[in-house]
């Protein structure tokens, strides 16, 4: 990347990072009504959102589109492998659409309802959403999916559909797993010098995914240690293959927590439920990303920004949706940030 | 020479709901209405009567497209374009296609499954190759006991490493005995007690087991024979399914043809789903029509509609100008150039349509830069070969070739030879300075015309201040003319006095003042913006004019290239000489011809269009069948 492009990216990243909402501050938004929330968000981020529009212009889509527009500006100076890596990383948003679509079709939900939940990804979209929506049954949808960039998950999707019916958590995990494996492969294809800090953030993300799903597979789905381990994704920062194999053999959540490496154990001490652990791990990931955002390596900073922005978008979408549906503040708080 | 998009009028049509479909079909047949959504009457007209119709139309269209994706036969067009399609007809056909698609989709799914089985069987046959040479008793591999489980099969290579570790948790061991394309051929051994867990795990890892039936206790060739038989059965089954599929598709062709007819006739009304609004049996729609079609529309609607209707026509208001679609009408000769203009953008309704001006100047510049009777003739005649496949390209190439011939006579050039024809004027090489000077004059003329067009466009849309004071307005034009005048005085008489200075300074001051007023920022930022904009104005005037030097440069380059070819040919014997001349001329025609064509386009787009043409217009897209 030329020095001009680096300066451009660095300036842009600094500006955009200043507009990220601090996660401690986000909790202050719960007591406000919708109009006040949007005003506050506008004040903090500089983006103006409208509550009136529906469908493609809904508030969820507006939030996502603003994020994509910013990503588009940030991705501009990159080329080659780095560009491909970031394009793939941003595809994380598309996985939400993929899950909504598969869930909707598996459960025979009406197209109009599925459509309401889809996010318009603009230029980042890979999925032919309209064509997928127009499929008549699950088999047809899976055949069409086979022709997309997500063909890799179709076999598992079929298996889940045939064996587990509507229990689609396994499929969610399969989608996430193949995404992380591919993302890590793309990361490894980057120049070594550039990847130290990204690897750090990525490692935390993978640890989060692996630990959470290990607990779910073992103690919610009661899967065997072997299958639980197999369904995890690539090794992360702290939880390497050997750790995960050992943890998979444990018989309770407490046992798993007690066998964790010390640094992770400290963060999760005293937690009992998987939900609590999920929240703690998310905050831990965001903390690492926030730290990396202030460092010098541009690739790491951009990657950290994507993680933080994704979390912010997801948080605001859930908060606003909860408010629109008239849910109780405490319920929204619990759903959005867990028990902190 | 100058044209503007066809004059438009806004049509507001109020009619009975019962007539809406008939009106849509009539207007679609005429391809005369560009429908637009009306956002003003939402409260008074809350209903969208065509929406349910559109939903069924869309559903039917989707199914039809999916089924016809497997059909190779061509559908015929309907003969009667006046038939109305009812919602019930659409629904009935939609239901029919739903069941037909279910049949087609079912066959497709079976085909997919069989192809997958074939792939799996082929992998297993590959596995057996390894056992072949061993002449192993397969019953030994089947010898799973109460305590021991043995399995042979394939697993995708990407899954192998993770599977190996996962299996170790279940006290199973896995070993690869052959690696194929993306697949590992493996044998596994482990405790029988764990086999349920392992079975689940293997399914997730996409393990395909090589099942060894009881009766195959002998060598692997027997099992391979069995697998080959399975493969043959699958191939037969696939053939049968393909046959079934084509028979099914043939049998439903009449239904598909009927669907196609219905879809064609239903499309106009369905297309109005978001445009047509109504309440209590009355519907309203808006759109743009060419002003000269007012009477014919009224007459047609009077003939076709069963109930009275109200049609109101308005000229576009200034605030609407940006949203009025642009309909460009050109004769066949200008159509190809219209496509080149559209590549840059569609002219805004109020803008000058530069197609004709573009056509003439493009062809003229091509001739100036590539003037040669022989080369022009080859381009003109050679391009006729492509007439059937690329008619648009052929028209442009023939005209460019003719222009080249014309300028070839002017320069006295025939296939690079300068002494065969007597030039009507002179060869550019005889006085290159004069040729360069003329190119500059041509460039100045071109830019002045562009500036005048920009002023005209500003005035039409009511941007009076911009027309007078901006860099692309009258002030900019005066500055440019003053720069030309000052340059001339300096070159011709060596003087740059008060008059020259004032003529430059005054329009520049006006432009700066205008920019100052237009910029909303702090003092220093404003000053910086104005300074940069002013510099940009000066630089673009100079660089824009100098850019036209390429017109002269390429005419000189053409002769220089020919001279180079002749020099090389002179070094050869008779045969080599003529081969070099022929190949050299082909090289000049293909390479230089292409470069000149691109350079002309570049001059048009960047020195011309970017000065007066926004290209942000909307194409006229009429309702059609």
mmCIF file of C-alpha atoms in Angstrom, chain B residues 198-320:
data_model
loop_
_atom_site.group_PDB
_atom_site.id
_atom_site.type_symbol
_atom_site.label_atom_id
_atom_site.label_comp_id
_atom_site.label_asym_id
_atom_site.label_seq_id
_atom_site.Cartn_x
_atom_site.Cartn_y
_atom_site.Cartn_z
ATOM 1 C CA UNK B 198 -18.211 -42.576 16.117
ATOM 2 C CA UNK B 199 -20.994 -43.204 13.635
ATOM 3 C CA UNK B 200 -22.444 -39.728 14.400
ATOM 4 C CA UNK B 201 -19.021 -38.157 14.133
ATOM 5 C CA UNK B 202 -18.271 -39.832 10.813
ATOM 6 C CA UNK B 203 -21.495 -38.551 9.317
ATOM 7 C CA UNK B 204 -20.492 -34.996 10.223
ATOM 8 C CA UNK B 205 -17.084 -35.555 8.650
ATOM 9 C CA UNK B 206 -18.744 -36.768 5.428
ATOM 10 C CA UNK B 207 -17.232 -40.243 5.700
ATOM 11 C CA UNK B 208 -18.407 -42.678 3.008
ATOM 12 C CA UNK B 209 -18.036 -46.252 4.063
ATOM 13 C CA UNK B 210 -17.019 -48.987 1.681
ATOM 14 C CA UNK B 211 -19.608 -51.543 2.655
ATOM 15 C CA UNK B 212 -18.315 -55.054 2.173
ATOM 16 C CA UNK B 213 -21.260 -57.471 1.891
ATOM 17 C CA UNK B 214 -21.157 -60.838 3.604
ATOM 18 C CA UNK B 215 -20.851 -62.798 0.380
ATOM 19 C CA UNK B 216 -17.597 -61.010 -0.597
ATOM 20 C CA UNK B 217 -15.159 -62.908 1.413
ATOM 21 C CA UNK B 218 -12.836 -63.378 -1.499
ATOM 22 C CA UNK B 219 -10.534 -60.918 -3.240
ATOM 23 C CA UNK B 220 -11.393 -57.271 -3.950
ATOM 24 C CA UNK B 221 -12.014 -57.755 -7.677
ATOM 25 C CA UNK B 222 -15.410 -59.307 -6.893
ATOM 26 C CA UNK B 223 -16.385 -56.333 -4.830
ATOM 27 C CA UNK B 224 -15.182 -54.004 -7.560
ATOM 28 C CA UNK B 225 -17.366 -55.834 -10.032
ATOM 29 C CA UNK B 226 -20.287 -55.264 -7.735
ATOM 30 C CA UNK B 227 -19.481 -51.581 -7.413
ATOM 31 C CA UNK B 228 -19.140 -51.292 -11.181
ATOM 32 C CA UNK B 229 -22.545 -52.872 -11.505
ATOM 33 C CA UNK B 230 -23.912 -50.336 -9.062
ATOM 34 C CA UNK B 231 -22.338 -47.621 -11.169
ATOM 35 C CA UNK B 232 -23.911 -48.988 -14.331
ATOM 36 C CA UNK B 233 -27.282 -49.173 -12.586
ATOM 37 C CA UNK B 234 -26.907 -45.576 -11.526
ATOM 38 C CA UNK B 235 -25.994 -44.517 -15.052
ATOM 39 C CA UNK B 236 -29.080 -46.300 -16.381
ATOM 40 C CA UNK B 237 -31.179 -44.678 -13.704
ATOM 41 C CA UNK B 238 -29.783 -41.241 -14.571
ATOM 42 C CA UNK B 239 -30.495 -41.823 -18.247
ATOM 43 C CA UNK B 240 -34.029 -42.879 -17.366
ATOM 44 C CA UNK B 241 -34.474 -39.791 -15.222
ATOM 45 C CA UNK B 242 -33.174 -37.548 -17.991
ATOM 46 C CA UNK B 243 -35.569 -39.197 -20.399
ATOM 47 C CA UNK B 244 -38.383 -38.808 -17.910
ATOM 48 C CA UNK B 245 -37.467 -35.160 -17.495
ATOM 49 C CA UNK B 246 -37.455 -34.441 -21.230
ATOM 50 C CA UNK B 247 -40.724 -36.353 -21.738
ATOM 51 C CA UNK B 248 -42.271 -34.435 -18.893
ATOM 52 C CA UNK B 249 -41.098 -31.126 -20.331
ATOM 53 C CA UNK B 250 -42.380 -32.042 -23.801
ATOM 54 C CA UNK B 251 -45.731 -33.031 -22.386
ATOM 55 C CA UNK B 252 -46.119 -29.733 -20.557
ATOM 56 C CA UNK B 253 -45.023 -27.532 -23.465
ATOM 57 C CA UNK B 254 -48.605 -26.547 -24.380
ATOM 58 C CA UNK B 255 -49.174 -25.462 -20.778
ATOM 59 C CA UNK B 256 -45.914 -23.542 -20.789
ATOM 60 C CA UNK B 257 -46.860 -21.843 -24.061
ATOM 61 C CA UNK B 258 -50.171 -20.859 -22.520
ATOM 62 C CA UNK B 259 -48.348 -19.511 -19.453
ATOM 63 C CA UNK B 260 -46.021 -17.521 -21.673
ATOM 64 C CA UNK B 261 -49.011 -15.955 -23.476
ATOM 65 C CA UNK B 262 -50.662 -15.118 -20.173
ATOM 66 C CA UNK B 263 -47.472 -13.621 -18.789
ATOM 67 C CA UNK B 264 -46.950 -11.407 -21.842
ATOM 68 C CA UNK B 265 -50.493 -10.089 -21.678
ATOM 69 C CA UNK B 266 -50.504 -9.743 -17.885
ATOM 70 C CA UNK B 267 -47.186 -7.928 -17.669
ATOM 71 C CA UNK B 268 -48.403 -4.365 -18.374
ATOM 72 C CA UNK B 269 -50.982 -4.330 -15.586
ATOM 73 C CA UNK B 270 -48.671 -6.165 -13.177
ATOM 74 C CA UNK B 271 -45.935 -3.602 -13.898
ATOM 75 C CA UNK B 272 -48.242 -0.899 -12.556
ATOM 76 C CA UNK B 273 -48.428 -2.478 -9.082
ATOM 77 C CA UNK B 274 -46.702 0.439 -7.370
ATOM 78 C CA UNK B 275 -47.970 3.099 -9.777
ATOM 79 C CA UNK B 276 -51.685 2.490 -9.852
ATOM 80 C CA UNK B 277 -53.510 3.891 -6.838
ATOM 81 C CA UNK B 278 -57.160 4.014 -6.085
ATOM 82 C CA UNK B 279 -60.136 4.032 -3.816
ATOM 83 C CA UNK B 280 -63.729 2.911 -4.158
ATOM 84 C CA UNK B 281 -63.516 1.618 -7.713
ATOM 85 C CA UNK B 282 -61.624 4.615 -9.086
ATOM 86 C CA UNK B 283 -57.968 4.389 -9.983
ATOM 87 C CA UNK B 284 -55.328 6.970 -10.761
ATOM 88 C CA UNK B 285 -51.959 6.751 -12.427
ATOM 89 C CA UNK B 286 -49.279 9.078 -13.678
ATOM 90 C CA UNK B 287 -46.527 8.943 -16.213
ATOM 91 C CA UNK B 288 -44.636 10.734 -18.931
ATOM 92 C CA UNK B 289 -45.539 10.620 -22.597
ATOM 93 C CA UNK B 290 -44.001 12.270 -25.661
ATOM 94 C CA UNK B 291 -45.898 15.552 -26.126
ATOM 95 C CA UNK B 292 -46.759 14.701 -29.724
ATOM 96 C CA UNK B 293 -48.606 11.534 -28.738
ATOM 97 C CA UNK B 294 -51.339 13.242 -26.711
ATOM 98 C CA UNK B 295 -54.045 12.920 -29.354
ATOM 99 C CA UNK B 296 -53.294 9.355 -30.337
ATOM 100 C CA UNK B 297 -53.358 8.205 -26.713
ATOM 101 C CA UNK B 298 -56.677 9.884 -26.114
ATOM 102 C CA UNK B 299 -58.140 8.373 -29.247
ATOM 103 C CA UNK B 300 -56.893 4.867 -28.437
ATOM 104 C CA UNK B 301 -58.170 5.009 -24.867
ATOM 105 C CA UNK B 302 -61.545 6.281 -26.047
ATOM 106 C CA UNK B 303 -61.750 3.327 -28.414
ATOM 107 C CA UNK B 304 -60.614 0.721 -25.912
ATOM 108 C CA UNK B 305 -62.003 1.692 -22.498
ATOM 109 C CA UNK B 306 -65.541 0.784 -21.574
ATOM 110 C CA UNK B 307 -66.155 3.544 -19.042
ATOM 111 C CA UNK B 308 -65.454 7.289 -19.117
ATOM 112 C CA UNK B 309 -62.014 8.395 -18.038
ATOM 113 C CA UNK B 310 -60.256 11.653 -17.311
ATOM 114 C CA UNK B 311 -56.907 12.465 -18.858
ATOM 115 C CA UNK B 312 -54.932 15.526 -17.824
ATOM 116 C CA UNK B 313 -51.658 16.631 -19.389
ATOM 117 C CA UNK B 314 -49.131 19.036 -17.937
ATOM 118 C CA UNK B 315 -45.825 20.415 -19.055
ATOM 119 C CA UNK B 316 -42.994 19.511 -16.687
ATOM 120 C CA UNK B 317 -42.328 22.064 -13.990
ATOM 121 C CA UNK B 318 -38.779 23.323 -13.447
ATOM 122 C CA UNK B 319 -38.518 21.405 -10.148
ATOM 123 C CA UNK B 320 -39.538 18.208 -11.959
#
